[in-house]
mmCIF file of C-alpha atoms and ligand atoms in Angstrom:
data_model
loop_
_atom_site.group_PDB
_atom_site.id
_atom_site.type_symbol
_atom_site.label_atom_id
_atom_site.label_comp_id
_atom_site.label_asym_id
_atom_site.label_seq_id
_atom_site.Cartn_x
_atom_site.Cartn_y
_atom_site.Cartn_z
ATOM 1 C CA MET A 263 25.028 31.248 94.137
ATOM 2 C CA LYS A 264 27.528 32.480 91.575
ATOM 3 C CA PRO A 265 27.618 36.274 91.401
ATOM 4 C CA MET A 266 26.619 38.117 88.221
ATOM 5 C CA PRO A 267 29.861 38.511 86.255
ATOM 6 C CA LEU A 268 31.247 41.982 85.551
ATOM 7 C CA VAL A 269 33.287 42.881 82.487
ATOM 8 C CA ALA A 270 34.870 46.280 83.091
ATOM 9 C CA GLY A 271 36.936 48.422 80.736
ATOM 10 C CA ASN A 272 39.700 50.612 82.171
ATOM 11 C CA TRP A 273 40.544 53.177 79.516
ATOM 12 C CA LYS A 274 43.488 54.517 81.557
ATOM 13 C CA MET A 275 44.838 57.776 80.077
ATOM 14 C CA ASN A 276 43.143 57.260 76.721
ATOM 15 C CA GLY A 277 40.105 58.855 75.138
ATOM 16 C CA LEU A 278 38.910 62.196 73.814
ATOM 17 C CA ARG A 279 35.360 63.414 73.343
ATOM 18 C CA ALA A 280 35.249 61.749 69.916
ATOM 19 C CA SER A 281 35.837 58.396 71.646
ATOM 20 C CA GLN A 282 32.211 58.468 72.729
ATOM 21 C CA ALA A 283 31.601 56.768 69.366
ATOM 22 C CA GLU A 284 33.029 53.581 70.933
ATOM 23 C CA LEU A 285 30.632 53.832 73.873
ATOM 24 C CA ASP A 286 27.770 54.381 71.436
ATOM 25 C CA ALA A 287 28.844 51.320 69.441
ATOM 26 C CA LEU A 288 29.052 49.221 72.625
ATOM 27 C CA ASN A 289 25.588 50.316 73.711
ATOM 28 C CA ALA A 290 24.224 49.538 70.254
ATOM 29 C CA VAL A 291 25.616 45.978 70.244
ATOM 30 C CA LEU A 292 24.407 45.232 73.772
ATOM 31 C CA THR A 293 20.983 46.691 73.091
ATOM 32 C CA ALA A 294 20.672 44.539 69.964
ATOM 33 C CA LYS A 295 22.120 41.284 71.414
ATOM 34 C CA GLY A 296 21.404 41.781 75.113
ATOM 35 C CA ALA A 297 24.082 41.930 77.800
ATOM 36 C CA PRO A 298 25.066 38.508 79.246
ATOM 37 C CA CYS A 299 26.830 40.119 82.223
ATOM 38 C CA GLU A 300 27.235 43.504 83.864
ATOM 39 C CA VAL A 301 29.302 45.845 81.678
ATOM 40 C CA LEU A 302 31.254 48.901 82.831
ATOM 41 C CA ILE A 303 33.441 51.497 81.136
ATOM 42 C CA CYS A 304 35.842 53.617 83.207
ATOM 43 C CA PRO A 305 37.018 56.479 80.991
ATOM 44 C CA PRO A 306 39.353 59.263 82.139
ATOM 45 C CA PHE A 307 37.805 61.851 84.500
ATOM 46 C CA THR A 308 37.255 64.294 81.625
ATOM 47 C CA LEU A 309 34.748 61.943 79.980
ATOM 48 C CA VAL A 310 32.866 60.539 82.987
ATOM 49 C CA ALA A 311 29.983 63.029 82.979
ATOM 50 C CA ALA A 312 29.512 62.978 79.209
ATOM 51 C CA PHE A 313 29.648 59.177 79.090
ATOM 52 C CA ALA A 314 27.229 58.828 81.998
ATOM 53 C CA ALA A 315 24.802 61.152 80.212
ATOM 54 C CA ALA A 316 25.159 59.298 76.907
ATOM 55 C CA THR A 317 25.142 55.656 77.990
ATOM 56 C CA GLY A 318 22.138 53.358 77.882
ATOM 57 C CA ASP A 319 20.936 50.863 80.459
ATOM 58 C CA LYS A 320 23.423 48.150 79.391
ATOM 59 C CA VAL A 321 26.707 49.924 80.181
ATOM 60 C CA ALA A 322 27.530 51.538 83.525
ATOM 61 C CA ILE A 323 30.147 54.273 83.819
ATOM 62 C CA GLY A 324 32.896 54.439 86.423
ATOM 63 C CA ALA A 325 36.132 56.275 87.192
ATOM 64 C CA GLN A 326 39.737 55.165 87.667
ATOM 65 C CA ASP A 327 40.706 56.770 90.978
ATOM 66 C CA CYS A 328 39.557 59.286 93.571
ATOM 67 C CA HIS A 329 40.881 61.182 96.576
ATOM 68 C CA ALA A 330 40.151 59.836 100.055
ATOM 69 C CA LYS A 331 38.638 63.170 101.158
ATOM 70 C CA GLN A 332 35.264 64.508 100.085
ATOM 71 C CA SER A 333 36.467 68.030 99.268
ATOM 72 C CA GLY A 334 39.154 70.530 100.174
ATOM 73 C CA ALA A 335 42.546 71.920 99.268
ATOM 74 C CA HIS A 336 43.847 69.078 97.066
ATOM 75 C CA THR A 337 44.764 70.668 93.759
ATOM 76 C CA GLY A 338 44.205 68.397 90.793
ATOM 77 C CA ASP A 339 42.371 65.708 92.743
ATOM 78 C CA ILE A 340 38.816 64.429 92.288
ATOM 79 C CA SER A 341 36.567 63.169 95.086
ATOM 80 C CA ALA A 342 34.150 60.267 95.129
ATOM 81 C CA GLU A 343 31.345 62.752 95.733
ATOM 82 C CA MET A 344 32.285 64.556 92.493
ATOM 83 C CA LEU A 345 32.306 61.254 90.619
ATOM 84 C CA LYS A 346 28.896 60.368 91.985
ATOM 85 C CA ASP A 347 27.668 63.809 90.911
ATOM 86 C CA ALA A 348 29.092 63.139 87.429
ATOM 87 C CA GLY A 349 27.138 59.877 87.179
ATOM 88 C CA ALA A 350 29.769 57.261 88.038
ATOM 89 C CA GLY A 351 28.636 54.019 89.651
ATOM 90 C CA TYR A 352 32.060 52.463 90.269
ATOM 91 C CA VAL A 353 35.555 53.711 91.063
ATOM 92 C CA ILE A 354 38.728 51.686 90.459
ATOM 93 C CA VAL A 355 41.121 52.103 93.396
ATOM 94 C CA GLY A 356 44.649 50.810 93.935
ATOM 95 C CA HIS A 357 45.448 50.040 90.311
ATOM 96 C CA SER A 358 49.085 48.908 90.108
ATOM 97 C CA GLU A 359 49.867 51.908 87.891
ATOM 98 C CA ARG A 360 48.757 54.191 90.716
ATOM 99 C CA ARG A 361 50.521 52.103 93.369
ATOM 100 C CA ALA A 362 53.717 52.361 91.252
ATOM 101 C CA ASP A 363 53.417 55.868 89.739
ATOM 102 C CA HIS A 364 51.959 57.601 92.798
ATOM 103 C CA GLY A 365 53.318 55.452 95.617
ATOM 104 C CA GLU A 366 49.876 54.460 96.863
ATOM 105 C CA SER A 367 50.074 52.070 99.809
ATOM 106 C CA SER A 368 47.347 49.576 100.653
ATOM 107 C CA GLU A 369 46.420 51.850 103.554
ATOM 108 C CA ALA A 370 45.907 54.756 101.143
ATOM 109 C CA VAL A 371 43.928 52.510 98.810
ATOM 110 C CA ARG A 372 41.690 51.423 101.660
ATOM 111 C CA ALA A 373 40.994 55.072 102.552
ATOM 112 C CA LYS A 374 39.975 55.721 98.945
ATOM 113 C CA ALA A 375 37.754 52.639 98.908
ATOM 114 C CA GLU A 376 36.112 53.846 102.119
ATOM 115 C CA ALA A 377 35.459 57.226 100.484
ATOM 116 C CA VAL A 378 33.862 55.458 97.512
ATOM 117 C CA LEU A 379 31.627 53.377 99.790
ATOM 118 C CA ALA A 380 30.651 56.471 101.783
ATOM 119 C CA GLU A 381 29.130 57.935 98.602
ATOM 120 C CA GLY A 382 27.207 54.750 97.868
ATOM 121 C CA LEU A 383 29.479 53.955 94.897
ATOM 122 C CA LYS A 384 31.290 50.646 94.404
ATOM 123 C CA PRO A 385 35.079 50.397 94.637
ATOM 124 C CA ILE A 386 36.944 47.991 92.375
ATOM 125 C CA VAL A 387 39.971 47.239 94.548
ATOM 126 C CA CYS A 388 43.011 46.153 92.505
ATOM 127 C CA ILE A 389 45.728 43.834 93.788
ATOM 128 C CA GLY A 390 48.534 41.923 92.085
ATOM 129 C CA GLU A 391 52.168 40.863 92.272
ATOM 130 C CA THR A 392 55.133 42.034 90.218
ATOM 131 C CA GLU A 393 57.160 39.625 88.137
ATOM 132 C CA SER A 394 60.028 39.549 90.641
ATOM 133 C CA GLU A 395 57.577 38.820 93.463
ATOM 134 C CA ARG A 396 56.141 35.927 91.436
ATOM 135 C CA ASP A 397 59.617 34.624 90.608
ATOM 136 C CA ALA A 398 60.474 34.735 94.313
ATOM 137 C CA GLY A 399 57.412 32.589 95.132
ATOM 138 C CA LYS A 400 55.718 35.456 96.968
ATOM 139 C CA THR A 401 52.583 35.815 94.829
ATOM 140 C CA LEU A 402 50.031 34.703 97.417
ATOM 141 C CA ASP A 403 51.751 36.598 100.238
ATOM 142 C CA VAL A 404 51.713 39.824 98.239
ATOM 143 C CA VAL A 405 48.196 39.448 96.866
ATOM 144 C CA LEU A 406 46.617 38.416 100.159
ATOM 145 C CA GLY A 407 48.533 41.138 102.004
ATOM 146 C CA GLN A 408 47.221 43.777 99.591
ATOM 147 C CA LEU A 409 43.721 42.310 99.897
ATOM 148 C CA ALA A 410 43.749 42.487 103.692
ATOM 149 C CA GLY A 411 45.219 45.996 103.669
ATOM 150 C CA SER A 412 43.148 47.551 100.878
ATOM 151 C CA VAL A 413 39.612 46.231 101.403
ATOM 152 C CA PRO A 414 37.546 48.223 103.930
ATOM 153 C CA THR A 415 35.752 46.695 106.886
ATOM 154 C CA GLY A 416 32.476 47.948 105.436
ATOM 155 C CA SER A 417 32.884 46.013 102.210
ATOM 156 C CA THR A 418 30.256 43.480 101.203
ATOM 157 C CA ALA A 419 29.732 41.292 98.159
ATOM 158 C CA ALA A 420 27.113 43.779 96.977
ATOM 159 C CA ASN A 421 29.198 46.945 97.297
ATOM 160 C CA THR A 422 32.805 45.955 96.526
ATOM 161 C CA VAL A 423 34.592 44.252 93.625
ATOM 162 C CA ILE A 424 38.106 42.780 93.763
ATOM 163 C CA ALA A 425 40.375 42.780 90.699
ATOM 164 C CA TYR A 426 43.435 40.524 90.559
ATOM 165 C CA GLU A 427 45.880 41.976 88.063
ATOM 166 C CA PRO A 428 49.382 40.495 87.961
ATOM 167 C CA VAL A 429 51.540 43.535 87.179
ATOM 168 C CA TRP A 430 53.678 41.603 84.679
ATOM 169 C CA ALA A 431 50.592 40.649 82.662
ATOM 170 C CA ILE A 432 49.360 44.227 82.201
ATOM 171 C CA GLY A 433 49.850 45.490 78.661
ATOM 172 C CA THR A 434 52.386 42.776 77.869
ATOM 173 C CA GLY A 435 50.331 40.181 76.019
ATOM 174 C CA ARG A 436 51.459 37.651 78.644
ATOM 175 C CA THR A 437 49.004 36.022 81.015
ATOM 176 C CA PRO A 438 49.268 33.468 83.798
ATOM 177 C CA THR A 439 48.046 29.999 82.924
ATOM 178 C CA VAL A 440 44.435 29.200 83.725
ATOM 179 C CA ALA A 441 45.659 27.063 86.639
ATOM 180 C CA GLU A 442 47.737 29.957 87.994
ATOM 181 C CA VAL A 443 44.774 32.326 87.729
ATOM 182 C CA ALA A 444 42.537 29.806 89.469
ATOM 183 C CA GLU A 445 45.082 29.307 92.253
ATOM 184 C CA VAL A 446 45.236 33.015 93.079
ATOM 185 C CA HIS A 447 41.488 33.607 92.705
ATOM 186 C CA THR A 448 40.709 30.636 94.940
ATOM 187 C CA ALA A 449 43.133 31.935 97.570
ATOM 188 C CA ILE A 450 41.445 35.359 97.386
ATOM 189 C CA ARG A 451 38.050 33.679 97.756
ATOM 190 C CA SER A 452 39.195 31.769 100.835
ATOM 191 C CA ALA A 453 40.567 34.959 102.397
ATOM 192 C CA LEU A 454 37.285 36.777 101.723
ATOM 193 C CA VAL A 455 35.289 33.960 103.314
ATOM 194 C CA ALA A 456 37.643 33.886 106.302
ATOM 195 C CA ARG A 457 37.132 37.621 106.792
ATOM 196 C CA PHE A 458 33.507 38.205 105.718
ATOM 197 C CA GLY A 459 31.934 34.804 106.341
ATOM 198 C CA ALA A 460 29.336 33.500 103.879
ATOM 199 C CA ASP A 461 29.141 36.906 102.183
ATOM 200 C CA GLY A 462 32.719 36.324 101.016
ATOM 201 C CA THR A 463 31.433 33.739 98.545
ATOM 202 C CA GLY A 464 29.548 36.449 96.661
ATOM 203 C CA PHE A 465 32.279 39.042 96.004
ATOM 204 C CA ARG A 466 33.106 39.407 92.310
ATOM 205 C CA ILE A 467 36.811 38.677 91.733
ATOM 206 C CA LEU A 468 37.840 40.000 88.317
ATOM 207 C CA TYR A 469 40.942 38.911 86.439
ATOM 208 C CA GLY A 470 42.900 41.623 84.614
ATOM 209 C CA GLY A 471 46.057 41.627 82.510
ATOM 210 C CA SER A 472 46.142 41.156 78.726
ATOM 211 C CA VAL A 473 42.556 39.891 78.486
ATOM 212 C CA LYS A 474 41.669 39.736 74.770
ATOM 213 C CA PRO A 475 38.796 38.244 72.772
ATOM 214 C CA ASP A 476 40.905 35.177 71.980
ATOM 215 C CA ASN A 477 41.819 34.293 75.586
ATOM 216 C CA ALA A 478 38.681 35.508 77.377
ATOM 217 C CA ASN A 479 36.827 32.207 77.130
ATOM 218 C CA GLU A 480 39.465 30.203 78.980
ATOM 219 C CA LEU A 481 40.327 32.903 81.522
ATOM 220 C CA MET A 482 36.691 33.622 82.395
ATOM 221 C CA ALA A 483 36.035 29.893 82.879
ATOM 222 C CA ALA A 484 38.739 29.588 85.571
ATOM 223 C CA ASP A 485 37.607 28.824 89.118
ATOM 224 C CA ASN A 486 36.512 31.891 91.090
ATOM 225 C CA VAL A 487 36.875 34.266 88.133
ATOM 226 C CA ASP A 488 33.765 36.441 88.036
ATOM 227 C CA GLY A 489 34.659 38.756 85.205
ATOM 228 C CA ALA A 490 37.453 40.814 83.706
ATOM 229 C CA LEU A 491 39.150 44.172 84.113
ATOM 230 C CA VAL A 492 40.309 45.030 80.609
ATOM 231 C CA GLY A 493 42.744 47.720 79.530
ATOM 232 C CA GLY A 494 43.823 47.925 75.891
ATOM 233 C CA ALA A 495 41.107 45.663 74.519
ATOM 234 C CA SER A 496 38.379 47.824 76.072
ATOM 235 C CA LEU A 497 39.168 50.849 73.890
ATOM 236 C CA LYS A 498 37.466 49.464 70.795
ATOM 237 C CA ALA A 499 33.889 48.282 71.072
ATOM 238 C CA SER A 500 34.610 45.480 68.598
ATOM 239 C CA ASP A 501 37.329 43.995 70.843
ATOM 240 C CA PHE A 502 35.440 44.598 74.075
ATOM 241 C CA THR A 503 32.271 42.910 72.828
ATOM 242 C CA GLY A 504 34.455 39.938 71.850
ATOM 243 C CA ILE A 505 35.420 39.618 75.518
ATOM 244 C CA ILE A 506 31.844 40.076 76.744
ATOM 245 C CA ASP A 507 30.920 37.231 74.364
ATOM 246 C CA ALA A 508 32.771 34.851 76.728
ATOM 247 C CA TYR A 509 29.589 35.028 78.846
ATOM 248 C CA ARG A 510 27.269 34.045 75.989
ATOM 249 C CA SER A 511 26.757 30.308 76.133
HETATM 250 P P1 LIG B 57 45.619 45.378 79.673
HETATM 251 O O1 LIG B 57 44.292 44.687 79.409
HETATM 252 O O2 LIG B 57 45.932 46.436 78.641
HETATM 253 O O3 LIG B 57 46.716 44.405 79.899
HETATM 254 O O4 LIG B 57 45.434 46.210 81.052
HETATM 255 C C1 LIG B 57 44.915 45.562 82.165
HETATM 256 C C2 LIG B 57 44.646 46.570 83.201
HETATM 257 O O5 LIG B 57 45.555 47.123 83.797
HETATM 258 C C3 LIG B 57 43.245 46.911 83.476
HETATM 259 O O6 LIG B 57 43.117 47.657 84.632
#
């Protein structure tokens, strides 16, 4: 059975308290039209609690990172337990911006994902190749290596989401072709089935990287694409609902 698609917005380091107007607008549209898929907004840490308190039943709230430990002397860090307490349901881990800016290895990402699972929250584990890795023909090696290294043993289709985000497609307006997306997603699917058996068929595998209302239809229709992880186009409810519309038949 095909899993319920998930369209998730990653606000990255964007959003002030006034930005709750966009969440309100998103909730209003989805309440009026119904939600054709699961919908998630991951604002910066500062807005997680307020957004979780303000959202309706159509939009879940998540966070963009967490520490691998539950508490302790880690100045400036946030734990999965804190995010659960704030009302988050999902936590993005291993985003390429964190792998690049903070040197996070797949081993570190896996530890974070384990911390998320331990709190009963769902990790969205991000993987993806750089442009030079793609040019060198290493895309599948890199992506499948990150998948194997970053996804915990305790992951299941019900508790973990995978996001394939080619680094060179993030924020650039460039995307792989539909065939290229399908190739990588199908390879990820095969690896999940090889590792998790039949349950591997049910993991949601999101595509991320320059998803916009005008390319969402074709990208979301690609084989083994079960939703989107959206950056820039998730900041405005009008754009984000245009992407969600890809799941209205
Ligand atoms: P853009 O949609 O802005 O390309 O960002 C994608 C992304 O990194 C989502 O996590």
